[in-house]
Amino acid sequence: MLQNIVIGQYVPVSSPMHRLDARAKLLCLLALAGIVFLANEFWSYSALLAAVGSFVLLSRVPLKFFLKGLLPVFILVIFTFFLHAFFTNEGQVLFTILGFSVYSGGIEQGVFIAVRIGALVVFASLLTLTTTPIDLTDGFEYFLRPFKRFGLPAHEMSLMMSISIRLIPTLLLEADRILKAQAARGADFTKGSLKTRLETMTAFIIPLFVRSFKRAEDMATAMDARGYRGGEGRTKLRVLKWRVQDTVACMTVIGVGVVLVLLRNG
């Protein structure tokens, strides 16, 4: 399951979302992260789900691949739903199970929070799925550039952020391999007391840290061998260009926000 995580991966297909400027996608993601909290009732959440579905279709990322990769996140979303369903005491009692009373307000709150978390994860995933590492780094650097006057190394910070995002699926794949290797040697992470499980987990955590540091060292050696000396004086082969389609994308996101505000106040 770990190797199927989509956050941090890039899918090279031709789509309207892939052709957008990285800066436009970062702005849209920032705006959408705030817009999801504007929804507060059925119709506004329906509009939010319609926006999520439309953006996924525009990305042209295979739906099967997308859903398979988000399965671990959906497990968290379902857990959040049940947490609110059983512990939010609002509205009328619908039924009682194992001594817990389930309220209508709890079900409603659980659905709404689950939709918010799911939407945020989908929007963040679409950013990395449709943006190359180079463009993502350039986009981060563009927005961090004003802070250079305060001594912030914009290029180095943006490169670090981009590499960190891209290493998520790699580290998850490493973790999956280590778990399988330890299981083949007879390690069981699900049985025994809490102390026994923690001791068993060291056989997983230590190799993961060692491999992570080894991978970081190999990357640093490769960058040094290619003459990387930071962002000062560096030129770019591909320069980001803001186009009409980027403005349309930003206006579309603003339109989604306006719709949610109208539905919220309506």
GROMACS .gro file of C-alpha atoms in nm:
model
  266
    1MET     CA    1   0.000   0.000   0.000
    2LEU     CA    2   0.284   0.240   0.083
    3GLN     CA    3   0.432   0.230  -0.266
    4ASN     CA    4   0.099   0.347  -0.412
    5ILE     CA    5   0.104   0.691  -0.243
    6VAL     CA    6   0.054   0.954  -0.515
    7ILE     CA    7   0.170   1.261  -0.319
    8GLY     CA    8   0.514   1.353  -0.452
    9GLN     CA    9   0.484   1.162  -0.780
   10TYR     CA   10   0.469   1.315  -1.129
   11VAL     CA   11   0.257   1.167  -1.411
   12PRO     CA   12   0.380   1.285  -1.756
   13VAL     CA   13   0.060   1.318  -1.960
   14SER     CA   14  -0.071   1.599  -2.178
   15SER     CA   15  -0.349   1.788  -2.004
   16PRO     CA   16  -0.468   2.147  -1.951
   17MET     CA   17  -0.350   2.127  -1.591
   18HIS     CA   18  -0.003   2.005  -1.689
   19ARG     CA   19   0.034   2.304  -1.921
   20LEU     CA   20  -0.038   2.558  -1.648
   21ASP     CA   21   0.242   2.767  -1.503
   22ALA     CA   22   0.377   2.626  -1.174
   23ARG     CA   23   0.318   2.965  -1.009
   24ALA     CA   24  -0.049   2.959  -1.110
   25LYS     CA   25  -0.089   2.610  -0.963
   26LEU     CA   26   0.077   2.714  -0.637
   27LEU     CA   27  -0.152   3.018  -0.611
   28CYS     CA   28  -0.457   2.804  -0.688
   29LEU     CA   29  -0.355   2.548  -0.426
   30LEU     CA   30  -0.309   2.821  -0.165
   31ALA     CA   31  -0.650   2.968  -0.251
   32LEU     CA   32  -0.823   2.628  -0.253
   33ALA     CA   33  -0.675   2.544   0.087
   34GLY     CA   34  -0.873   2.835   0.226
   35ILE     CA   35  -1.180   2.789   0.006
   36VAL     CA   36  -1.254   2.438   0.136
   37PHE     CA   37  -1.330   2.590   0.477
   38LEU     CA   38  -1.599   2.815   0.329
   39ALA     CA   39  -1.831   2.519   0.274
   40ASN     CA   40  -2.073   2.473   0.563
   41GLU     CA   41  -2.386   2.303   0.430
   42PHE     CA   42  -2.502   2.042   0.176
   43TRP     CA   43  -2.506   2.253  -0.140
   44SER     CA   44  -2.171   2.421  -0.074
   45TYR     CA   45  -2.009   2.083  -0.010
   46SER     CA   46  -2.171   1.952  -0.329
   47ALA     CA   47  -2.016   2.242  -0.521
   48LEU     CA   48  -1.680   2.166  -0.360
   49LEU     CA   49  -1.701   1.799  -0.461
   50ALA     CA   50  -1.795   1.904  -0.816
   51ALA     CA   51  -1.484   2.126  -0.828
   52VAL     CA   52  -1.266   1.840  -0.701
   53GLY     CA   53  -1.403   1.604  -0.965
   54SER     CA   54  -1.358   1.862  -1.243
   55PHE     CA   55  -0.994   1.928  -1.150
   56VAL     CA   56  -0.918   1.556  -1.140
   57LEU     CA   57  -1.070   1.508  -1.487
   58LEU     CA   58  -0.878   1.809  -1.624
   59SER     CA   59  -0.551   1.660  -1.497
   60ARG     CA   60  -0.612   1.347  -1.713
   61VAL     CA   61  -0.434   1.138  -1.451
   62PRO     CA   62  -0.567   0.780  -1.477
   63LEU     CA   63  -0.853   0.759  -1.229
   64LYS     CA   64  -0.760   0.405  -1.122
   65PHE     CA   65  -0.405   0.517  -1.041
   66PHE     CA   66  -0.536   0.821  -0.854
   67LEU     CA   67  -0.785   0.628  -0.639
   68LYS     CA   68  -0.536   0.349  -0.568
   69GLY     CA   69  -0.280   0.601  -0.448
   70LEU     CA   70  -0.527   0.783  -0.224
   71LEU     CA   71  -0.649   0.466  -0.052
   72PRO     CA   72  -0.428   0.517   0.259
   73VAL     CA   73  -0.560   0.873   0.289
   74PHE     CA   74  -0.918   0.753   0.252
   75ILE     CA   75  -0.860   0.523   0.550
   76LEU     CA   76  -0.768   0.833   0.754
   77VAL     CA   77  -1.075   1.013   0.619
   78ILE     CA   78  -1.303   0.724   0.719
   79PHE     CA   79  -1.145   0.716   1.066
   80THR     CA   80  -1.213   1.090   1.100
   81PHE     CA   81  -1.575   1.035   0.997
   82PHE     CA   82  -1.635   0.769   1.262
   83LEU     CA   83  -1.455   0.979   1.524
   84HIS     CA   84  -1.699   1.265   1.471
   85ALA     CA   85  -1.996   1.030   1.429
   86PHE     CA   86  -1.946   0.872   1.772
   87PHE     CA   87  -1.819   1.168   1.975
   88THR     CA   88  -2.016   1.469   1.845
   89ASN     CA   89  -2.333   1.498   2.053
   90GLU     CA   90  -2.547   1.731   1.842
   91GLY     CA   91  -2.891   1.689   1.691
   92GLN     CA   92  -3.119   1.390   1.735
   93VAL     CA   93  -3.011   1.042   1.842
   94LEU     CA   94  -3.028   0.813   1.540
   95PHE     CA   95  -2.928   0.487   1.707
   96THR     CA   96  -2.712   0.342   1.984
   97ILE     CA   97  -2.438   0.086   1.933
   98LEU     CA   98  -2.210  -0.066   2.198
   99GLY     CA   99  -2.313   0.203   2.443
  100PHE     CA  100  -2.238   0.488   2.201
  101SER     CA  101  -2.521   0.710   2.082
  102VAL     CA  102  -2.488   0.829   1.723
  103TYR     CA  103  -2.638   1.173   1.662
  104SER     CA  104  -2.752   1.327   1.336
  105GLY     CA  105  -2.519   1.621   1.396
  106GLY     CA  106  -2.227   1.382   1.443
  107ILE     CA  107  -2.295   1.211   1.109
  108GLU     CA  108  -2.327   1.548   0.935
  109GLN     CA  109  -2.010   1.685   1.095
  110GLY     CA  110  -1.820   1.365   1.015
  111VAL     CA  111  -1.917   1.380   0.647
  112PHE     CA  112  -1.826   1.748   0.617
  113ILE     CA  113  -1.485   1.713   0.786
  114ALA     CA  114  -1.408   1.402   0.578
  115VAL     CA  115  -1.489   1.593   0.258
  116ARG     CA  116  -1.263   1.880   0.363
  117ILE     CA  117  -0.967   1.655   0.438
  118GLY     CA  118  -1.019   1.457   0.119
  119ALA     CA  119  -1.041   1.773  -0.092
  120LEU     CA  120  -0.720   1.916   0.059
  121VAL     CA  121  -0.530   1.593  -0.009
  122VAL     CA  122  -0.659   1.574  -0.368
  123PHE     CA  123  -0.562   1.936  -0.441
  124ALA     CA  124  -0.212   1.885  -0.295
  125SER     CA  125  -0.171   1.561  -0.492
  126LEU     CA  126  -0.272   1.729  -0.818
  127LEU     CA  127   0.006   1.985  -0.772
  128THR     CA  128   0.283   1.723  -0.771
  129LEU     CA  129   0.111   1.491  -1.020
  130THR     CA  130   0.094   1.766  -1.284
  131THR     CA  131   0.413   1.966  -1.215
  132THR     CA  132   0.769   1.861  -1.295
  133PRO     CA  133   1.029   1.888  -1.016
  134ILE     CA  134   1.213   2.167  -1.203
  135ASP     CA  135   0.899   2.375  -1.253
  136LEU     CA  136   0.795   2.319  -0.893
  137THR     CA  137   1.135   2.439  -0.772
  138ASP     CA  138   1.115   2.747  -0.995
  139GLY     CA  139   0.766   2.822  -0.868
  140PHE     CA  140   0.874   2.802  -0.505
  141GLU     CA  141   1.179   3.018  -0.580
  142TYR     CA  142   0.967   3.286  -0.747
  143PHE     CA  143   0.753   3.335  -0.437
  144LEU     CA  144   1.049   3.316  -0.199
  145ARG     CA  145   1.257   3.565  -0.400
  146PRO     CA  146   1.126   3.878  -0.216
  147PHE     CA  147   1.269   3.736   0.108
  148LYS     CA  148   1.623   3.735  -0.034
  149ARG     CA  149   1.664   4.093   0.088
  150PHE     CA  150   1.630   3.954   0.441
  151GLY     CA  151   1.906   3.699   0.380
  152LEU     CA  152   1.682   3.402   0.297
  153PRO     CA  153   1.848   3.173   0.037
  154ALA     CA  154   1.544   3.152  -0.193
  155HIS     CA  155   1.688   2.908  -0.446
  156GLU     CA  156   1.828   2.670  -0.186
  157MET     CA  157   1.506   2.678   0.017
  158SER     CA  158   1.289   2.609  -0.288
  159LEU     CA  159   1.517   2.327  -0.402
  160MET     CA  160   1.503   2.173  -0.054
  161MET     CA  161   1.123   2.192  -0.048
  162SER     CA  162   1.093   2.038  -0.395
  163ILE     CA  163   1.332   1.754  -0.313
  164SER     CA  164   1.151   1.686   0.015
  165ILE     CA  165   0.817   1.653  -0.165
  166ARG     CA  166   0.963   1.427  -0.433
  167LEU     CA  167   1.130   1.202  -0.177
  168ILE     CA  168   0.798   1.114  -0.010
  169PRO     CA  169   0.712   0.824  -0.249
  170THR     CA  170   1.077   0.711  -0.253
  171LEU     CA  171   1.097   0.687   0.126
  172LEU     CA  172   0.759   0.514   0.142
  173LEU     CA  173   0.884   0.259  -0.112
  174GLU     CA  174   1.196   0.206   0.100
  175ALA     CA  175   0.978   0.160   0.409
  176ASP     CA  176   0.764  -0.097   0.228
  177ARG     CA  177   1.073  -0.292   0.120
  178ILE     CA  178   1.215  -0.293   0.474
  179LEU     CA  179   0.884  -0.411   0.621
  180LYS     CA  180   0.868  -0.697   0.372
  181ALA     CA  181   1.232  -0.790   0.432
  182GLN     CA  182   1.184  -0.794   0.810
  183ALA     CA  183   0.862  -0.994   0.776
  184ALA     CA  184   1.050  -1.250   0.563
  185ARG     CA  185   1.297  -1.283   0.851
  186GLY     CA  186   1.015  -1.358   1.094
  187ALA     CA  187   0.956  -1.012   1.242
  188ASP     CA  188   0.596  -0.950   1.348
  189PHE     CA  189   0.496  -0.589   1.411
  190THR     CA  190   0.137  -0.672   1.512
  191LYS     CA  191   0.176  -0.913   1.803
  192GLY     CA  192   0.306  -0.887   2.158
  193SER     CA  193   0.292  -0.617   2.422
  194LEU     CA  194   0.349  -0.250   2.349
  195LYS     CA  195   0.709  -0.276   2.471
  196THR     CA  196   0.771  -0.578   2.246
  197ARG     CA  197   0.626  -0.397   1.945
  198LEU     CA  198   0.841  -0.089   2.009
  199GLU     CA  199   1.151  -0.308   2.031
  200THR     CA  200   1.052  -0.481   1.707
  201MET     CA  201   1.000  -0.146   1.536
  202THR     CA  202   1.368  -0.061   1.586
  203ALA     CA  203   1.443  -0.326   1.323
  204PHE     CA  204   1.239  -0.113   1.085
  205ILE     CA  205   1.320   0.244   1.193
  206ILE     CA  206   1.700   0.212   1.206
  207PRO     CA  207   1.740   0.070   0.851
  208LEU     CA  208   1.498   0.334   0.721
  209PHE     CA  209   1.707   0.614   0.874
  210VAL     CA  210   2.030   0.459   0.743
  211ARG     CA  211   1.893   0.431   0.389
  212SER     CA  212   1.751   0.783   0.403
  213PHE     CA  213   2.086   0.933   0.505
  214LYS     CA  214   2.264   0.720   0.242
  215ARG     CA  215   2.028   0.843  -0.029
  216ALA     CA  216   2.076   1.205   0.083
  217GLU     CA  217   2.455   1.160   0.077
  218ASP     CA  218   2.443   1.009  -0.273
  219MET     CA  219   2.230   1.301  -0.393
  220ALA     CA  220   2.469   1.555  -0.242
  221THR     CA  221   2.766   1.380  -0.407
  222ALA     CA  222   2.588   1.379  -0.744
  223MET     CA  223   2.503   1.750  -0.718
  224ASP     CA  224   2.861   1.832  -0.620
  225ALA     CA  225   2.996   1.626  -0.911
  226ARG     CA  226   2.777   1.826  -1.149
  227GLY     CA  227   2.919   2.152  -1.018
  228TYR     CA  228   2.618   2.271  -0.819
  229ARG     CA  229   2.713   2.574  -0.609
  230GLY     CA  230   2.376   2.721  -0.516
  231GLY     CA  231   2.150   2.963  -0.699
  232GLU     CA  232   2.383   3.261  -0.726
  233GLY     CA  233   2.458   3.332  -1.091
  234ARG     CA  234   2.267   3.032  -1.224
  235THR     CA  235   2.072   3.060  -1.548
  236LYS     CA  236   1.761   2.864  -1.647
  237LEU     CA  237   1.707   2.652  -1.956
  238ARG     CA  238   1.330   2.686  -1.922
  239VAL     CA  239   1.183   3.015  -1.804
  240LEU     CA  240   0.836   3.020  -1.652
  241LYS     CA  241   0.590   3.221  -1.863
  242TRP     CA  242   0.252   3.341  -1.741
  243ARG     CA  243  -0.014   3.284  -2.007
  244VAL     CA  244  -0.382   3.362  -2.050
  245GLN     CA  245  -0.472   3.009  -1.943
  246ASP     CA  246  -0.300   3.069  -1.609
  247THR     CA  247  -0.513   3.377  -1.548
  248VAL     CA  248  -0.825   3.181  -1.645
  249ALA     CA  249  -0.729   2.906  -1.397
  250CYS     CA  250  -0.686   3.156  -1.113
  251MET     CA  251  -1.015   3.327  -1.199
  252THR     CA  252  -1.188   2.987  -1.204
  253VAL     CA  253  -1.064   2.913  -0.853
  254ILE     CA  254  -1.182   3.256  -0.740
  255GLY     CA  255  -1.517   3.177  -0.900
  256VAL     CA  256  -1.540   2.855  -0.699
  257GLY     CA  257  -1.474   3.059  -0.385
  258VAL     CA  258  -1.745   3.311  -0.477
  259VAL     CA  259  -1.995   3.029  -0.538
  260LEU     CA  260  -1.921   2.878  -0.198
  261VAL     CA  261  -1.957   3.216  -0.027
  262LEU     CA  262  -2.295   3.272  -0.196
  263LEU     CA  263  -2.415   2.927  -0.097
  264ARG     CA  264  -2.282   2.978   0.256
  265ASN     CA  265  -2.473   3.305   0.297
  266GLY     CA  266  -2.775   3.183   0.107
   0.00000   0.00000   0.00000
